[in-house]
CSV table of C-alpha atoms in Angstrom, one decimal:
chain,number,residue,atom,x,y,z
A,1,UNK,CA,19.3,3.1,7.1
A,2,UNK,CA,19.5,1.6,3.6
A,3,UNK,CA,20.3,4.1,0.9
A,4,UNK,CA,18.7,4.0,-2.5
A,5,UNK,CA,22.1,3.4,-4.1
A,6,UNK,CA,22.6,0.4,-1.8
A,7,UNK,CA,19.3,-1.1,-2.8
A,8,UNK,CA,19.8,-0.5,-6.5
A,9,UNK,CA,23.3,-2.1,-6.5
A,10,UNK,CA,22.5,-5.0,-4.1
A,11,UNK,CA,22.6,-8.6,-5.2
A,12,UNK,CA,19.1,-9.9,-6.2
A,13,UNK,CA,19.0,-12.1,-3.1
A,14,UNK,CA,19.0,-9.0,-0.9
A,15,UNK,CA,16.0,-7.5,-2.6
A,16,UNK,CA,14.2,-10.7,-3.6
A,17,UNK,CA,11.7,-10.4,-0.7
A,18,UNK,CA,10.4,-7.0,-1.8
A,19,UNK,CA,6.8,-6.9,-3.0
A,20,UNK,CA,4.7,-4.3,-4.8
A,21,UNK,CA,1.1,-3.8,-3.8
A,22,UNK,CA,-0.4,-3.4,-7.3
A,23,UNK,CA,-3.7,-2.1,-6.1
A,24,UNK,CA,-2.2,0.5,-3.9
A,25,UNK,CA,0.2,1.6,-6.6
A,26,UNK,CA,-2.6,1.9,-9.2
A,27,UNK,CA,-4.8,3.9,-6.8
A,28,UNK,CA,-1.9,6.3,-6.0
A,29,UNK,CA,-1.2,6.8,-9.8
A,30,UNK,CA,-4.9,7.5,-10.5
A,31,UNK,CA,-5.1,9.9,-7.6
A,32,UNK,CA,-1.9,11.7,-8.9
A,33,UNK,CA,-3.4,11.7,-12.4
A,34,UNK,CA,-6.3,13.9,-11.2
A,35,UNK,CA,-3.8,16.8,-10.6
A,36,UNK,CA,-3.6,18.6,-13.9
A,37,UNK,CA,-6.0,16.3,-15.7
A,38,UNK,CA,-7.1,17.3,-19.2
A,39,UNK,CA,-10.6,16.8,-20.7
A,40,UNK,CA,-9.3,14.1,-23.1
A,41,UNK,CA,-7.8,12.0,-20.4
A,42,UNK,CA,-4.2,13.3,-20.4
A,43,UNK,CA,-2.2,15.1,-17.8
A,44,UNK,CA,-0.7,18.5,-18.0
A,45,UNK,CA,1.3,19.9,-15.1
A,46,UNK,CA,3.1,23.2,-15.6
A,47,UNK,CA,5.6,24.2,-13.0
A,48,UNK,CA,6.2,27.8,-11.9
A,49,UNK,CA,2.7,29.0,-13.0
A,50,UNK,CA,-0.3,30.4,-11.2
A,51,UNK,CA,-1.6,26.8,-11.0
A,52,UNK,CA,1.2,25.8,-8.6
A,53,UNK,CA,-0.4,25.9,-5.1
């Protein structure tokens, strides 16, 4: 198993084949933004409150 530290400190050639699926990333971020969304388009997530499920 590759650790996060190993990936972060690897030579570029070792991570050069990694790709980001931009559409999937954007959809995930937009889905996450719905949690704690505010009427003006921002996000407010308070920890340790009654809103924590």
